[in-house]
Short mmCIF file of C-alpha atoms and ligand atoms in Angstrom, two decimals:
data_model
loop_
_atom_site.label_atom_id
_atom_site.label_comp_id
_atom_site.label_asym_id
_atom_site.label_seq_id
_atom_site.Cartn_x
_atom_site.Cartn_y
_atom_site.Cartn_z
CA MET A 359 -37.54 28.96 114.20
CA GLU A 360 -37.26 26.26 111.55
CA LYS A 361 -36.44 27.60 108.10
CA ILE A 362 -38.64 26.19 105.36
CA ILE A 363 -38.70 26.94 101.63
CA LEU A 364 -41.60 26.77 99.25
CA THR A 365 -41.43 27.79 95.63
CA GLY A 366 -42.50 26.46 92.27
CA ASP A 367 -43.36 26.90 88.63
CA ARG A 368 -46.36 26.56 86.38
CA PRO A 369 -46.15 23.61 83.97
CA THR A 370 -47.02 25.74 80.95
CA GLY A 371 -43.79 25.02 79.12
CA ARG A 372 -40.20 23.95 79.59
CA LEU A 373 -38.19 26.11 81.97
CA HIS A 374 -36.03 28.87 80.52
CA VAL A 375 -32.91 30.74 81.55
CA GLY A 376 -35.11 33.44 83.16
CA HIS A 377 -36.36 30.83 85.62
CA TYR A 378 -32.80 29.73 86.13
CA VAL A 379 -31.41 33.11 87.20
CA GLY A 380 -34.68 34.28 88.79
CA SER A 381 -35.20 31.33 91.06
CA LEU A 382 -33.82 27.93 90.10
CA ARG A 383 -30.10 28.68 90.56
CA ARG A 384 -30.83 30.13 94.00
CA ARG A 385 -32.93 27.14 95.03
CA VAL A 386 -30.09 24.78 94.32
CA GLU A 387 -27.67 26.93 96.36
CA LEU A 388 -30.14 27.08 99.26
CA GLN A 389 -30.74 23.35 99.02
CA ASP A 390 -27.02 22.67 99.25
CA SER A 391 -26.45 25.23 102.05
CA GLY A 392 -28.01 22.87 104.59
CA GLU A 393 -29.66 25.84 106.35
CA TYR A 394 -33.22 24.79 105.57
CA SER A 395 -34.92 21.98 107.37
CA LYS A 396 -37.40 21.42 104.55
CA ILE A 397 -37.56 22.46 100.91
CA PHE A 398 -40.78 22.08 98.94
CA ILE A 399 -40.71 22.62 95.18
CA MET A 400 -44.14 22.67 93.64
CA ILE A 401 -45.22 22.06 90.06
CA ALA A 402 -48.25 24.37 90.03
CA ASP A 403 -50.54 22.51 87.64
CA ALA A 404 -53.78 23.67 89.28
CA GLN A 405 -52.61 27.26 88.89
CA ALA A 406 -51.60 26.62 85.26
CA LEU A 407 -55.16 25.43 84.60
CA THR A 408 -56.57 28.79 85.73
CA ASP A 409 -55.59 30.26 82.36
CA ASN A 410 -55.32 27.01 80.40
CA ALA A 411 -58.63 25.39 81.33
CA GLU A 412 -59.30 24.43 77.74
CA ASN A 413 -55.86 23.01 77.23
CA PRO A 414 -55.31 20.36 79.92
CA GLU A 415 -53.06 18.35 77.61
CA LYS A 416 -50.52 21.19 77.60
CA VAL A 417 -50.35 21.14 81.39
CA ARG A 418 -50.20 17.34 81.51
CA GLN A 419 -47.32 17.18 79.00
CA ASN A 420 -45.31 19.84 80.78
CA ILE A 421 -45.30 18.20 84.23
CA ILE A 422 -42.48 15.88 83.17
CA GLU A 423 -40.66 18.70 81.32
CA VAL A 424 -40.57 20.88 84.43
CA ALA A 425 -39.58 17.92 86.61
CA LEU A 426 -36.69 17.09 84.24
CA ASP A 427 -35.63 20.74 84.22
CA TYR A 428 -35.58 20.75 88.05
CA LEU A 429 -33.48 17.63 88.29
CA SER A 430 -31.09 18.75 85.56
CA ALA A 431 -30.63 22.16 87.21
CA GLY A 432 -29.43 20.32 90.31
CA LEU A 433 -32.46 19.91 92.56
CA ASP A 434 -31.89 16.70 94.46
CA PRO A 435 -34.95 14.66 95.43
CA LYS A 436 -33.08 13.44 98.51
CA LYS A 437 -32.82 17.00 99.80
CA SER A 438 -35.88 18.69 98.26
CA THR A 439 -39.46 17.49 98.11
CA ILE A 440 -40.85 17.91 94.60
CA LEU A 441 -44.65 17.84 94.52
CA ILE A 442 -47.57 18.32 92.16
CA GLN A 443 -50.09 20.91 93.39
CA SER A 444 -53.30 19.19 92.23
CA GLN A 445 -52.42 16.04 94.15
CA ILE A 446 -52.79 17.89 97.45
CA PRO A 447 -56.49 18.62 97.96
CA GLU A 448 -55.75 20.40 101.26
CA LEU A 449 -54.43 23.33 99.21
CA THR A 450 -57.82 23.84 97.56
CA GLU A 451 -59.57 23.65 100.89
CA LEU A 452 -57.29 26.27 102.43
CA SER A 453 -57.85 28.57 99.43
CA PHE A 454 -61.58 28.39 99.99
CA TYR A 455 -61.31 29.61 103.57
CA TYR A 456 -58.78 32.33 102.70
CA MET A 457 -61.18 33.71 100.08
CA ASN A 458 -63.28 35.10 102.93
CA LEU A 459 -60.36 37.26 104.03
CA VAL A 460 -59.69 39.03 100.72
CA THR A 461 -61.78 41.61 98.86
CA VAL A 462 -62.37 41.80 95.12
CA SER A 463 -60.91 45.30 94.99
CA ARG A 464 -57.73 44.11 96.70
CA LEU A 465 -57.27 41.46 94.00
CA GLN A 466 -57.97 44.01 91.29
CA ARG A 467 -55.10 46.14 92.54
CA ASN A 468 -52.51 43.34 92.15
CA PRO A 469 -50.13 44.71 89.46
CA THR A 470 -48.90 41.29 88.29
CA VAL A 471 -52.44 39.99 87.84
CA LYS A 472 -53.33 43.23 86.06
CA SER A 473 -50.56 42.88 83.51
CA GLU A 474 -51.19 39.16 83.06
CA ILE A 475 -54.88 39.83 82.37
CA GLN A 476 -53.81 42.28 79.68
CA MET A 477 -51.27 39.88 78.20
CA ARG A 478 -53.88 37.14 77.92
CA ASN A 479 -56.66 39.41 76.58
CA PHE A 480 -58.80 38.48 79.54
CA GLU A 481 -60.08 42.06 80.09
CA ALA A 482 -63.61 41.29 78.92
CA SER A 483 -63.99 37.98 80.73
CA ILE A 484 -61.58 36.96 83.45
CA PRO A 485 -61.91 33.38 84.66
CA VAL A 486 -62.71 33.53 88.39
CA GLY A 487 -60.03 30.94 89.11
CA PHE A 488 -57.38 33.05 87.38
CA PHE A 489 -58.48 36.20 89.18
CA THR A 490 -58.14 34.48 92.55
CA TYR A 491 -54.85 32.67 91.96
CA PRO A 492 -52.97 34.94 94.39
CA ILE A 493 -55.20 33.46 97.11
CA SER A 494 -54.37 29.92 96.08
CA GLN A 495 -50.70 30.90 96.11
CA ALA A 496 -51.15 32.02 99.72
CA ALA A 497 -52.57 28.58 100.46
CA ASP A 498 -49.54 26.89 98.85
CA ILE A 499 -47.07 28.95 100.84
CA THR A 500 -48.81 28.73 104.21
CA ALA A 501 -49.72 25.03 103.89
CA PHE A 502 -46.04 24.20 104.18
CA LYS A 503 -45.39 26.86 106.85
CA ALA A 504 -42.80 28.35 104.49
CA THR A 505 -40.58 31.04 105.94
CA THR A 506 -38.71 31.72 102.70
CA VAL A 507 -39.92 31.98 99.12
CA PRO A 508 -37.14 32.40 96.51
CA VAL A 509 -38.78 33.85 93.38
CA GLY A 510 -38.44 36.53 90.70
CA GLU A 511 -39.62 40.10 91.08
CA ASP A 512 -43.01 39.43 89.43
CA GLN A 513 -43.94 37.46 92.52
CA MET A 514 -43.61 40.39 94.95
CA PRO A 515 -47.33 41.26 94.90
CA MET A 516 -48.18 37.59 95.57
CA LEU A 517 -46.00 37.54 98.65
CA GLU A 518 -47.54 40.79 99.87
CA GLN A 519 -50.99 39.30 99.41
CA THR A 520 -49.96 36.17 101.31
CA ARG A 521 -48.60 38.18 104.22
CA GLU A 522 -51.85 40.13 104.40
CA ILE A 523 -53.86 36.92 104.50
CA VAL A 524 -51.60 35.56 107.25
CA HIS A 525 -52.06 38.75 109.33
CA LYS A 526 -55.78 38.77 108.84
CA PHE A 527 -56.14 35.07 109.63
CA ASN A 528 -54.00 35.26 112.74
CA SER A 529 -55.76 38.35 114.04
CA VAL A 530 -59.26 36.92 113.51
CA TYR A 531 -58.68 33.29 114.50
CA GLY A 532 -55.52 33.41 116.62
CA GLU A 533 -51.84 32.81 115.85
CA THR A 534 -51.84 29.88 113.39
CA LEU A 535 -50.11 30.71 110.11
CA VAL A 536 -46.46 31.54 109.48
CA GLU A 537 -45.56 34.78 107.73
CA PRO A 538 -43.27 34.15 104.72
CA ASN A 539 -40.43 36.31 103.40
CA ILE A 540 -39.61 36.77 99.74
CA LEU A 541 -36.04 36.08 98.66
CA LEU A 542 -35.27 38.01 95.49
CA PRO A 543 -32.19 37.49 93.33
CA ASP A 544 -29.41 39.83 94.49
CA ASN A 545 -28.50 40.80 90.94
CA LYS A 546 -30.93 43.24 89.30
CA ALA A 547 -30.63 41.60 85.86
CA CYS A 548 -31.88 38.34 87.37
CA MET A 549 -35.03 39.74 88.96
CA ARG A 550 -36.81 39.95 85.66
CA LEU A 551 -34.73 38.68 82.78
CA PRO A 552 -36.00 40.17 79.50
CA GLY A 553 -36.90 38.03 76.50
CA THR A 554 -34.51 37.53 73.57
CA ASP A 555 -36.74 40.02 71.71
CA GLY A 556 -36.00 42.71 74.29
CA MET A 557 -39.52 42.46 75.76
CA ALA A 558 -39.88 43.19 79.47
CA LYS A 559 -39.91 39.56 80.61
CA MET A 560 -38.76 36.25 79.25
CA SER A 561 -41.93 34.21 79.54
CA LYS A 562 -43.08 30.83 78.31
CA SER A 563 -46.30 32.45 77.19
CA LEU A 564 -44.51 35.04 75.02
CA GLY A 565 -42.25 32.70 73.02
CA ASN A 566 -39.11 34.76 73.62
CA CYS A 567 -37.16 32.20 75.62
CA ILE A 568 -33.89 30.34 75.70
CA TYR A 569 -34.82 27.03 77.28
CA LEU A 570 -32.62 25.06 79.65
CA SER A 571 -33.16 22.07 77.38
CA ASP A 572 -32.39 23.85 74.10
CA PRO A 573 -29.60 22.09 72.17
CA GLU A 574 -26.32 23.90 71.63
CA ASP A 575 -27.04 25.09 68.07
CA GLU A 576 -30.49 26.38 69.03
CA VAL A 577 -29.02 28.49 71.85
CA LYS A 578 -26.43 29.88 69.46
CA LYS A 579 -29.08 30.76 66.87
CA LYS A 580 -31.18 32.56 69.48
CA VAL A 581 -28.21 34.48 70.86
CA MET A 582 -26.99 35.59 67.42
CA SER A 583 -30.41 37.04 66.58
CA MET A 584 -30.94 38.75 69.94
CA TYR A 585 -32.14 42.29 70.39
CA THR A 586 -29.33 44.79 71.13
CA ASP A 587 -29.02 48.55 70.62
CA PRO A 588 -30.94 49.59 67.48
CA GLU A 589 -28.75 52.71 67.12
CA HIS A 590 -25.51 50.72 67.11
CA LEU A 591 -25.27 50.27 63.34
CA GLN A 592 -21.52 50.37 62.69
CA VAL A 593 -18.88 48.78 64.87
CA SER A 594 -17.34 52.23 65.38
CA ASP A 595 -20.61 53.75 66.67
CA PRO A 596 -20.88 54.28 70.41
CA GLY A 597 -23.29 51.67 71.83
CA HIS A 598 -25.89 51.93 74.58
CA LEU A 599 -26.32 49.55 77.46
CA GLU A 600 -29.81 50.50 78.67
CA GLY A 601 -32.35 48.05 77.33
CA ASN A 602 -29.57 46.16 75.57
CA THR A 603 -30.60 42.57 76.17
CA VAL A 604 -27.22 41.02 75.38
CA PHE A 605 -25.57 43.03 78.15
CA THR A 606 -28.42 42.31 80.56
CA TYR A 607 -27.79 38.60 79.97
CA LEU A 608 -24.07 39.09 80.53
CA ASP A 609 -24.92 40.81 83.83
CA ALA A 610 -26.95 37.77 84.80
CA PHE A 611 -24.62 34.99 83.61
CA SER A 612 -21.01 36.04 83.05
CA LYS A 613 -18.23 35.60 85.58
CA ASP A 614 -14.78 37.19 85.45
CA ASP A 615 -12.98 33.89 84.79
CA MET A 616 -15.08 33.42 81.65
CA PHE A 617 -13.34 36.44 80.09
CA ALA A 618 -9.93 34.84 80.46
CA GLU A 619 -11.30 31.73 78.81
CA TYR A 620 -13.47 33.10 75.98
CA CYS A 621 -12.68 36.81 75.49
CA PRO A 622 -9.22 37.66 76.87
CA ASP A 623 -9.31 41.20 75.42
CA TYR A 624 -11.14 42.18 78.60
CA ASN A 625 -10.61 41.32 82.26
CA ASN A 626 -14.21 41.74 83.22
CA LEU A 627 -17.64 42.91 82.10
CA ASP A 628 -17.03 46.54 83.10
CA GLU A 629 -14.13 46.77 80.64
CA MET A 630 -16.21 45.24 77.86
CA LYS A 631 -19.10 47.63 78.58
CA GLU A 632 -16.77 50.58 78.58
CA HIS A 633 -15.41 49.67 75.12
CA TYR A 634 -18.93 49.13 73.76
CA GLN A 635 -20.06 52.55 74.96
CA ARG A 636 -16.95 54.23 73.58
CA GLY A 637 -17.46 52.64 70.14
CA GLY A 638 -15.33 50.10 68.31
CA LEU A 639 -16.84 46.91 69.72
CA GLY A 640 -19.29 45.11 67.45
CA ASP A 641 -22.43 43.23 68.50
CA VAL A 642 -21.25 40.00 66.89
CA LYS A 643 -18.22 39.77 69.16
CA VAL A 644 -20.35 40.42 72.25
CA LYS A 645 -22.92 37.87 71.16
CA LYS A 646 -20.26 35.24 70.52
CA PHE A 647 -19.00 35.78 74.05
CA LEU A 648 -22.53 35.54 75.47
CA ASN A 649 -23.00 32.30 73.55
CA SER A 650 -19.87 30.81 75.17
CA VAL A 651 -21.05 31.96 78.60
CA LEU A 652 -24.49 30.39 78.14
CA GLN A 653 -23.06 27.17 76.71
CA GLU A 654 -20.76 26.83 79.72
CA THR A 655 -23.71 27.40 82.08
CA LEU A 656 -26.02 25.02 80.26
CA ALA A 657 -23.59 22.15 79.52
CA PRO A 658 -23.83 20.45 82.96
CA ILE A 659 -27.61 20.97 82.96
CA ARG A 660 -27.88 19.29 79.55
CA SER A 661 -25.82 16.31 80.57
CA ARG A 662 -27.77 15.74 83.81
CA ARG A 663 -30.99 15.95 81.77
CA ALA A 664 -29.77 13.27 79.37
CA GLU A 665 -29.24 10.95 82.37
CA TRP A 666 -32.68 11.55 83.90
CA GLU A 667 -34.38 11.18 80.51
CA LYS A 668 -33.35 7.52 80.61
CA ASP A 669 -35.57 6.90 83.66
CA ILE A 670 -38.93 8.62 83.11
CA PRO A 671 -40.90 6.12 85.27
CA GLY A 672 -38.41 6.87 88.07
CA VAL A 673 -39.13 10.59 87.73
CA TYR A 674 -42.90 10.02 88.00
CA GLU A 675 -42.26 7.82 91.03
CA LEU A 676 -40.33 10.53 92.82
CA LEU A 677 -43.08 13.06 92.03
CA LYS A 678 -45.61 10.66 93.56
CA LYS A 679 -43.52 10.15 96.68
CA GLY A 680 -42.89 13.89 97.01
CA SER A 681 -46.61 14.66 96.66
CA GLU A 682 -47.48 12.10 99.34
CA GLU A 683 -44.92 13.50 101.72
CA ALA A 684 -46.11 17.05 101.08
CA GLU A 685 -49.72 16.11 101.63
CA LYS A 686 -48.96 14.99 105.17
CA VAL A 687 -47.55 18.41 106.00
CA ALA A 688 -50.45 20.27 104.35
CA ALA A 689 -52.95 18.08 106.24
CA GLU A 690 -51.40 19.13 109.55
CA THR A 691 -51.74 22.80 108.65
CA LEU A 692 -55.32 22.31 107.53
CA ARG A 693 -56.10 20.65 110.86
CA ASP A 694 -54.66 23.68 112.71
CA VAL A 695 -56.63 26.04 110.46
CA LYS A 696 -59.91 24.23 111.05
CA GLU A 697 -59.31 24.15 114.76
CA ALA A 698 -58.60 27.89 114.81
CA MET A 699 -61.72 28.54 112.72
CA LYS A 700 -63.79 26.33 115.02
CA ILE A 701 -64.90 24.00 112.26
CA ASN A 702 -63.38 20.89 113.82
CA TYR A 703 -66.71 19.73 115.31
CA PHE A 704 -65.95 16.06 115.68
CA GLU A 705 -62.49 16.49 117.19
CA ASP A 706 -63.74 19.02 119.71
CA LYS A 707 -64.89 16.91 122.68
CA ALA A 708 -65.59 20.04 124.74
CA LEU A 709 -68.11 21.22 122.16
CA ILE A 710 -70.06 17.99 122.31
CA THR A 711 -70.07 17.96 126.13
CA GLU A 712 -71.09 21.62 126.22
CA GLN A 713 -74.01 21.10 123.86
CA SER A 714 -75.20 17.99 125.59
CA GLU A 715 -75.07 19.75 128.98
CA ARG A 716 -77.04 22.64 127.55
CA TYR A 717 -79.77 20.31 126.40
CA SER A 718 -79.85 18.17 129.55
CA SER A 719 -80.18 21.11 131.96
P1 LIG B 524 -46.15 31.87 82.44
O1 LIG B 524 -45.95 32.72 81.24
O2 LIG B 524 -46.91 30.61 82.20
O3 LIG B 524 -46.63 32.65 83.64
P2 LIG B 524 -43.46 32.18 83.38
O4 LIG B 524 -42.37 32.07 82.38
O5 LIG B 524 -43.88 33.53 83.89
O6 LIG B 524 -44.69 31.37 82.81
P3 LIG B 524 -43.80 31.04 86.02
O7 LIG B 524 -43.98 29.57 86.17
O8 LIG B 524 -44.97 31.94 86.13
O9 LIG B 524 -43.04 31.30 84.63
O10 LIG B 524 -42.71 31.55 87.08
C1 LIG B 524 -41.91 30.66 87.84
C2 LIG B 524 -40.81 31.37 88.59
O11 LIG B 524 -39.83 31.90 87.72
C3 LIG B 524 -41.26 32.56 89.45
O12 LIG B 524 -40.48 32.56 90.62
C4 LIG B 524 -40.93 33.75 88.62
O13 LIG B 524 -40.67 34.88 89.42
C5 LIG B 524 -39.64 33.29 87.93
N1 LIG B 524 -39.49 33.91 86.61
C6 LIG B 524 -40.28 33.72 85.53
N2 LIG B 524 -39.86 34.44 84.49
C7 LIG B 524 -38.75 35.11 84.92
C8 LIG B 524 -37.83 36.04 84.31
N3 LIG B 524 -37.98 36.40 83.04
N4 LIG B 524 -36.81 36.53 85.05
C9 LIG B 524 -36.66 36.16 86.35
N5 LIG B 524 -37.48 35.30 86.98
C10 LIG B 524 -38.51 34.78 86.28
MG1 LIG B 525 -45.68 33.69 85.29
#
């Protein structure tokens, strides 16, 4: 079977290093592997509006930011189709039909939606669109017949929901939709990168991010004030690794050869961790190393961004082309869906003959 990728991001802010390790870095590797016949990368503006309905300008401004972040991270418009969700009306239509296959209580059980409702203080009044966004995500994934969805851990419940919708649809209406698989980062630190404040998740909405487009000095400032081990007061104190954000970031970003280059006292991260736990290694030294690691990771991204920033109309043009291309694929799926659901009245010649025979006999 053809291997097809769909994944995306909400244009609610610039992309951060959590997106990079959770999904973006993997996408670029998959794109360059040549194993996938099609790769769709979606800027999920319609989904962003489900909790930003009163702030459309924020969504509008961030379309170009996310697109620039994609291109600077190494997504290549010749190999990957970058599209804008709202420009593909077929996705909305599919969502509407899938809504009949999902119960309210099933949506209420979704742990990601639950915690997002809490985070946004939506408990008293949840916008219906926000509550049902897992259904619209199922439409996005199935519209492109995606087999593979590379995302962070917070997306697991969405993929489960999508698979349930696919099963239900196929069992009621006949084999039509393709069941997708989630592709999680293989490194635990990357599944849900914490914020610089030590909070559970780096998230645009929480303001605890290091952005891919942050300038060098800004990254350094954020790293030097990062949350570590609150009990590690003196250099000689033994330090703890659990919940220590600086070490989580090193797990996600550092490579052995970076030690030789920036911190030759250690051969690898295990040795550095061991010294920290034993006592005698100060936070400042670890943070300086992390800063070098991040700067090395971000430097090529920054320079590609500077190039693309010179051609903003060109970026909009490739988003337009990508959306047009994607719409063709979604339209095919919608046609299959309507045929399976028997709501393709005018294409169904047999129906018209059957009804006219019934009335003429
Ligand atoms: P918002 O706060 O608006 O929801 P977000 O920062 O959670 O923004 P999304 O656009 O919802 O970002 O997520 C896009 C992708 O990035 C998803 O695949 C998600 O799993 C992944 N992702 C987001 N934050 C992290 C993180 N901290 N660690 C790993 N992956 C992440
Ligand atoms: Mg999110």
